Amino acid sequence: MNMKFWQTVGKHSNSVLSKTDPEIFSIVDRENLRKNNTIELIASANTVSPAVLEAMGSELINKVVEGYIGQRYFSGCTEIDKLENLAIHRAKQVFGATYANVQPHSCSQANQSVHLALMKPGDSFLGMDLMHGGHLSHGARTTLTAHHYTSLSYPVSREDEYLDYDQILKQAKEVRPKLIIAGASAYSRTIDFKRFRDIADQVGAFLLVDMAHIAGLVAAGLHPSPIAHAHIVTSSTQKTLRGPRGGIALMGKETANEYGHKLDSAIFPGLQGAAHMHTIAAKAVALEEALQPDFVVYQQNVLDNAKTLAEALMQSGFRLVSGGTDNHLMILDLRSQGMTGKEAEERLENVGITVNKNLIPYDLQKPWICSGIRIGTAAVTTRGFGPTEMHAIATMLDKILNKKLTAQIIQEVRHQVSIICRHHPLHIEEDIDNEHSYRA
Ligand code: DSN
């Protein structure tokens, strides 16, 4: 059996859970099966290595830990201190940072901590509009930070759907925010962090870069790094970085000394309680994986796959927001298909392809309907998909979203999805039947 590094053996012969709680075991088992039989195109999704998974489920889950190395509120932290130290060291090494905090439970909480560290209630901040690709934690009305601070947002240009840095500068001069947030959840173009810093400097604002989506690309040197430009950088660890669900906060040498202690205090005890040491161990494992030469190859493949898929989709008549992609994701505007994002998401799930409905810039639909879908290539690239599969996916999306849907098309696409998934198993359970081929 020729296993790839991310693959696990799907059998559960040694499972305790199957005996003590068959109900939960069965849900986990069926979710494994669903993921194995599904083409995962959700841009924030990925699959961790068995090593990350093992660290996550390790004995460390049982250790209660509060505070930081050398200043713990509980005893018995000798090994834990070594672990956190190593995770911090690796985070700094991967991103060329001077400061790292590996305790945030998520990137959203890391972002909230930055507000707590740098702002007073009522201060204003300027983040990318959710409808234009920003993240909920960048100021969406329903969130904690929008309740406690004055949240303002910048759009992308109506003309080309790129960030318009001149307009952002103009807006920043008008509203004089205390903090500017750069970074996105659904923006397919390279972000100019230097330009953002220039804008922040001109209005005396702090610059926070949330690189959650592109962290893996940054780690591999395939997207410009924000470390030298932002006052603080935050990220989640589970997206392109391919680690466990969690967050990190980083700073370069310019700000580490001045703001490191403030941010530490904002994360704990400001916002969070006990640290999740099993997750920190898993973050450390993923960061070590990100230091390997293979990781750069993987990230380049993510980019190449996104480009191939984007071009194939455009050839099939789909309109991509901003006309393409520079990173791992793309947004399809489905208005000319006469379809909402919600309907497209449902149609695709029905044939075994997962995506998420997504607002497009200046969308007239509600956020739970949307005019588009977001597609990313991180998870399928982990699984070993390449150009052949990207063309096959574009053809399947064309059949399901562009054409009049018939029972026969649904059957055909379901069959094709199952063959592709069998050729790229996430969990090795049986030999692949090489008689089937989707390279028709
Ligand atoms: N931030 C959300 C996303 O981009 O999908 C979830 O991680």
XYZ file of C-alpha atoms and ligand atoms in Angstrom:
447
model
C 0.000 0.000 0.000
C 1.584 3.262 -1.134
C 0.270 5.805 1.375
C 0.719 9.547 1.066
C 1.725 11.440 4.184
C -1.758 12.814 4.850
C -3.547 9.498 4.477
C -4.745 7.422 7.395
C -5.922 3.842 7.463
C -9.673 4.077 7.605
C -10.303 0.894 9.568
C -11.136 1.279 13.230
C -10.125 -2.121 14.543
C -8.573 -0.612 17.688
C -11.323 1.905 18.298
C -12.428 2.256 21.921
C -15.137 4.688 20.871
C -16.810 2.074 18.686
C -17.345 -0.022 21.816
C -18.106 2.638 24.439
C -20.186 5.037 22.336
C -21.237 3.434 19.063
C -23.611 6.323 18.324
C -20.828 8.922 18.217
C -18.435 6.454 16.595
C -20.913 5.912 13.820
C -21.271 9.671 13.185
C -17.470 10.052 13.029
C -17.241 7.038 10.777
C -19.924 8.289 8.405
C -18.316 11.742 8.309
C -15.044 10.039 7.333
C -16.890 8.245 4.578
C -18.618 11.443 3.426
C -15.317 13.308 3.230
C -13.611 10.432 1.455
C -16.392 10.333 -1.148
C -16.709 14.094 -1.610
C -14.759 16.598 -3.681
C -14.077 19.314 -1.105
C -13.916 22.738 -2.721
C -14.691 24.846 0.355
C -11.827 27.336 0.282
C -11.183 27.278 4.035
C -11.148 23.477 4.251
C -8.199 21.114 4.298
C -7.148 17.726 5.662
C -4.482 17.452 8.358
C -1.748 14.830 8.441
C -2.076 11.819 10.772
C 0.704 13.389 12.884
C -1.361 16.548 13.440
C -4.400 14.384 14.193
C -2.444 12.308 16.714
C -1.126 15.384 18.525
C -4.665 16.768 18.663
C -5.981 13.608 20.289
C -3.018 13.166 22.628
C -2.687 13.069 26.433
C -2.091 16.832 26.357
C -5.861 17.298 26.255
C -5.860 16.460 29.965
C -3.497 19.211 31.133
C -4.941 22.374 32.604
C -2.703 25.334 31.804
C -3.208 29.044 32.284
C -0.744 31.853 31.723
C 2.521 31.855 29.843
C 5.897 30.107 30.119
C 7.448 30.957 33.484
C 4.188 32.517 34.732
C 1.773 29.598 35.007
C -1.192 29.502 37.330
C -0.903 25.714 37.764
C 1.985 23.394 38.524
C 3.161 20.414 36.476
C 4.017 22.472 33.402
C 7.617 21.362 32.721
C 6.770 19.462 29.541
C 4.037 21.920 28.590
C 6.518 24.809 28.760
C 8.855 22.951 26.392
C 5.936 22.363 24.033
C 4.712 25.957 23.965
C 8.269 27.180 23.555
C 8.766 24.903 20.569
C 5.459 25.953 18.977
C 6.403 29.633 19.377
C 9.880 28.994 17.970
C 8.469 27.199 14.922
C 5.828 29.884 14.293
C 8.547 32.551 14.318
C 10.734 30.442 12.047
C 7.992 29.696 9.503
C 6.911 33.329 9.186
C 10.143 35.198 9.976
C 8.483 36.790 13.000
C 10.022 38.144 16.198
C 6.958 37.490 18.385
C 4.436 34.662 18.286
C 1.509 33.776 20.503
C 0.158 30.286 19.807
C -2.701 30.321 22.334
C -5.590 31.914 20.370
C -8.395 29.377 20.031
C -9.195 30.810 16.592
C -8.237 33.657 14.306
C -11.466 35.471 15.207
C -10.384 35.456 18.845
C -6.901 36.587 17.880
C -8.538 39.495 16.033
C -10.703 40.354 19.036
C -7.573 40.317 21.205
C -5.913 42.847 18.903
C -8.856 45.198 19.437
C -8.569 44.702 23.179
C -4.818 45.337 23.117
C -4.790 48.450 20.920
C -8.168 50.172 21.223
C -10.614 51.666 23.687
C -14.362 50.981 23.454
C -15.878 53.297 20.884
C -12.677 53.722 18.844
C -13.227 53.167 15.147
C -11.677 50.569 12.873
C -11.794 50.018 9.128
C -11.986 46.506 7.671
C -12.927 44.928 4.368
C -16.689 44.702 3.853
C -18.084 41.186 4.306
C -19.933 41.454 0.981
C -16.681 42.335 -0.767
C -14.656 39.473 0.657
C -13.899 40.498 4.236
C -14.332 38.267 7.281
C -17.051 38.438 9.941
C -14.470 39.376 12.568
C -13.363 42.399 10.502
C -16.366 44.412 11.617
C -19.605 42.706 10.576
C -22.500 44.349 12.412
C -23.512 41.242 14.333
C -20.103 40.648 15.949
C -18.619 41.497 19.334
C -16.086 43.974 17.971
C -18.785 45.874 16.068
C -20.758 46.161 19.333
C -17.850 47.545 21.341
C -16.046 49.609 18.714
C -17.163 51.708 15.763
C -16.939 49.465 12.742
C -16.423 50.892 9.254
C -15.787 49.036 6.023
C -14.131 49.487 2.660
C -15.377 47.912 -0.600
C -13.609 46.648 -3.704
C -13.800 48.734 -6.850
C -17.095 48.476 -8.746
C -15.157 48.526 -12.039
C -12.635 45.707 -11.691
C -13.507 44.220 -8.267
C -9.921 44.710 -7.043
C -9.031 46.560 -3.856
C -8.791 50.252 -4.714
C -5.971 51.512 -2.483
C -6.496 55.172 -3.450
C -10.127 54.946 -2.360
C -9.178 53.184 0.883
C -6.695 55.998 1.605
C -9.369 58.606 0.872
C -11.823 56.845 3.157
C -9.207 56.400 5.895
C -8.424 60.132 5.768
C -12.121 60.912 6.169
C -12.869 58.524 9.043
C -9.460 58.468 10.811
C -9.678 54.904 12.194
C -7.547 53.734 15.102
C -7.028 50.390 13.344
C -7.107 49.227 9.731
C -7.609 45.534 8.995
C -6.248 44.028 5.778
C -6.992 40.451 4.819
C -9.967 38.557 3.482
C -12.023 35.401 3.388
C -13.139 35.718 -0.200
C -10.721 37.853 -2.202
C -8.828 36.136 -4.990
C -6.147 38.764 -5.630
C -2.736 39.407 -4.082
C -3.016 41.920 -1.246
C -0.492 44.772 -1.192
C 0.443 44.913 2.490
C 3.037 47.644 1.964
C 0.362 49.851 0.443
C -1.923 49.169 3.398
C 0.857 50.179 5.785
C 1.396 53.421 3.870
C -2.303 54.164 4.271
C -2.234 53.316 7.986
C 0.817 55.543 8.506
C -0.789 58.469 6.699
C -3.732 58.453 9.118
C -1.862 57.350 12.254
C -3.640 53.970 12.448
C -2.429 50.548 13.468
C -2.383 47.925 10.715
C -3.661 44.426 11.506
C -3.236 41.825 8.766
C -5.425 38.738 9.069
C -3.717 36.261 6.729
C -5.897 33.273 7.718
C -6.682 32.174 4.185
C -3.271 32.679 2.639
C -1.016 31.685 5.573
C 0.212 28.540 3.807
C 1.104 30.533 0.696
C 2.912 33.115 2.840
C 4.776 30.371 4.734
C 5.946 28.937 1.414
C 7.038 32.342 0.097
C 4.360 32.289 -2.608
C 2.428 35.341 -1.387
C 4.136 38.510 -0.110
C 4.518 38.343 3.667
C 2.752 40.924 5.845
C 5.186 40.538 8.762
C 7.408 43.506 7.905
C 4.429 45.783 7.202
C 1.712 45.072 9.761
C 1.844 46.068 13.421
C 0.218 42.706 14.181
C -0.511 39.667 11.992
C -3.125 37.060 12.884
C -3.989 33.783 11.251
C -5.951 30.633 11.657
C -3.909 27.463 11.373
C -6.321 25.132 9.572
C -6.741 26.577 6.091
C -3.916 26.613 3.530
C -1.508 26.152 6.461
C -3.047 22.665 6.914
C -2.907 22.523 10.706
C -5.512 22.071 13.433
C -8.422 24.462 14.014
C -6.893 27.350 15.937
C -5.229 30.741 15.720
C -1.863 32.437 16.059
C -0.723 36.032 16.434
C 2.622 37.304 15.149
C 4.707 40.467 15.076
C 7.872 41.537 13.315
C 10.831 43.200 14.999
C 9.355 46.690 14.677
C 6.483 46.060 17.095
C 7.326 42.902 19.074
C 8.912 44.695 22.034
C 6.343 47.444 22.315
C 3.137 45.463 21.808
C 4.051 41.827 22.575
C 3.222 42.040 26.275
C -0.008 43.949 25.604
C -1.216 41.343 23.144
C -0.244 38.461 25.431
C -2.363 40.025 28.183
C -5.251 40.637 25.803
C -5.277 36.968 24.722
C -4.902 35.687 28.305
C -6.498 36.716 30.642
C -8.193 39.408 28.539
C -10.199 37.183 26.269
C -9.395 33.528 26.874
C -8.975 31.196 29.825
C -7.010 27.968 29.849
C -4.832 27.197 26.843
C -5.614 24.149 24.677
C -2.269 22.388 24.823
C -3.316 19.491 22.566
C -4.156 22.034 19.857
C -0.900 23.888 20.477
C 0.945 20.575 20.006
C -0.921 20.028 16.748
C -0.071 23.582 15.635
C 3.616 22.865 16.376
C 3.478 19.680 14.277
C 1.824 21.506 11.373
C 4.383 24.324 11.580
C 7.220 21.807 11.387
C 5.527 20.299 8.314
C 5.370 23.807 6.836
C 9.165 24.044 7.131
C 9.693 21.030 4.850
C 10.559 21.472 1.143
C 7.480 19.388 0.203
C 5.275 22.067 1.669
C 6.443 24.590 -0.937
C 5.672 22.073 -3.685
C 2.212 21.553 -2.182
C 1.497 25.308 -2.038
C 2.705 25.771 -5.631
C 0.339 22.974 -6.656
C -2.508 24.720 -4.806
C -1.815 27.863 -6.853
C -1.395 25.987 -10.145
C -4.623 24.081 -9.562
C -6.515 27.293 -8.792
C -5.247 28.887 -12.007
C -6.104 25.845 -14.108
C -9.563 25.559 -12.588
C -10.261 29.292 -12.958
C -9.294 29.259 -16.622
C -11.322 26.117 -17.360
C -14.381 27.588 -15.613
C -14.106 30.840 -17.560
C -13.841 28.852 -20.789
C -17.091 27.140 -19.804
C -18.750 30.548 -19.585
C -18.613 31.240 -15.860
C -17.862 34.790 -14.712
C -15.247 34.951 -11.980
C -15.231 37.962 -9.672
C -12.266 40.181 -10.712
C -11.752 37.945 -13.746
C -9.589 35.262 -12.135
C -7.357 34.407 -9.223
C -3.841 34.971 -7.860
C -4.280 32.668 -4.878
C -6.037 29.477 -3.793
C -9.627 30.617 -4.274
C -12.104 32.134 -6.703
C -15.644 33.494 -6.533
C -18.129 32.521 -9.238
C -20.849 35.056 -10.029
C -23.875 32.927 -10.975
C -26.291 35.679 -12.004
C -25.913 34.911 -15.694
C -26.709 31.256 -14.937
C -29.951 32.553 -13.404
C -29.064 30.764 -10.200
C -28.407 31.813 -6.609
C -25.388 30.694 -4.624
C -27.703 28.764 -2.316
C -29.177 26.748 -5.178
C -25.730 26.078 -6.663
C -24.395 24.916 -3.294
C -27.345 22.521 -2.940
C -27.080 21.188 -6.498
C -23.379 20.502 -6.052
C -23.749 18.857 -2.647
C -26.330 16.553 -4.213
C -23.634 15.165 -6.545
C -20.839 15.006 -3.953
C -19.094 18.359 -4.437
C -18.971 20.793 -1.493
C -18.642 24.565 -1.942
C -20.114 27.494 -0.034
C -22.562 30.112 -1.207
C -20.836 33.478 -1.178
C -21.785 37.109 -1.587
C -20.290 38.819 -4.599
C -19.269 42.511 -4.537
C -22.345 44.777 -4.494
C -24.587 41.724 -4.147
C -28.336 42.386 -4.021
C -29.078 38.993 -2.468
C -29.279 38.303 1.254
C -26.235 36.636 2.891
C -28.095 33.328 3.292
C -28.966 33.273 -0.441
C -26.005 34.994 -2.208
C -25.328 35.436 -5.914
C -22.152 33.410 -5.984
C -20.152 30.493 -4.701
C -16.592 30.387 -3.385
C -14.244 27.647 -4.532
C -10.785 26.791 -3.249
C -8.132 24.249 -4.154
C -6.275 23.659 -0.852
C -8.169 20.514 0.209
C -8.227 18.800 -3.179
C -4.528 19.522 -3.695
C -3.745 17.849 -0.360
C -5.549 14.866 -1.814
C -3.268 14.831 -4.847
C -5.568 16.366 -7.450
C -3.782 17.981 -10.403
C -4.626 19.537 -13.780
C -6.617 16.496 -15.010
C -8.899 16.665 -12.011
C -9.216 20.467 -12.305
C -10.510 20.081 -15.872
C -12.846 17.288 -14.763
C -14.204 19.502 -11.946
C -14.778 22.408 -14.356
C -16.701 20.078 -16.680
C -18.811 18.785 -13.799
C -19.598 22.308 -12.568
C -20.563 23.206 -16.115
C -22.945 20.236 -16.308
C -24.535 20.908 -12.937
C -24.747 24.704 -13.005
C -24.802 25.745 -16.644
C -27.031 23.141 -18.266
C -30.603 22.053 -17.790
C -30.329 19.487 -15.052
C -31.611 15.984 -15.778
C -31.580 12.802 -13.695
C -29.071 11.361 -16.144
C -26.620 14.262 -15.726
C -26.891 13.946 -11.947
C -26.137 10.231 -12.161
C -23.208 10.787 -14.528
C -21.604 13.434 -12.332
C -22.127 11.435 -9.130
C -20.400 8.511 -10.813
C -17.512 10.679 -11.965
C -17.089 12.162 -8.462
C -16.943 8.684 -6.963
C -14.312 7.534 -9.456
C -12.096 10.582 -8.843
C -12.430 10.127 -5.075
C -11.526 6.443 -5.321
C -8.390 7.367 -7.267
C -7.376 9.798 -4.506
C -8.445 8.165 -1.248
C -8.130 10.205 1.937
C -8.251 7.040 3.968
C -6.779 3.845 2.640
C -9.249 1.012 3.085
C -8.950 -1.017 -0.076
C -7.027 -1.215 -3.319
C -8.172 1.180 -5.975
C -10.013 -0.380 -8.849
C -7.889 0.730 -11.784
C -10.402 -0.442 -14.344
C -12.365 2.756 -13.869
C -11.054 5.893 -15.443
C -12.386 9.418 -15.416
C -9.887 10.558 -18.031
C -12.429 10.009 -20.775
N -13.457 32.052 7.925
C -14.353 31.077 7.394
C -14.079 30.827 5.945
O -13.357 31.599 5.328
O -14.622 29.888 5.398
C -14.308 29.793 8.167
O -13.018 29.428 8.535
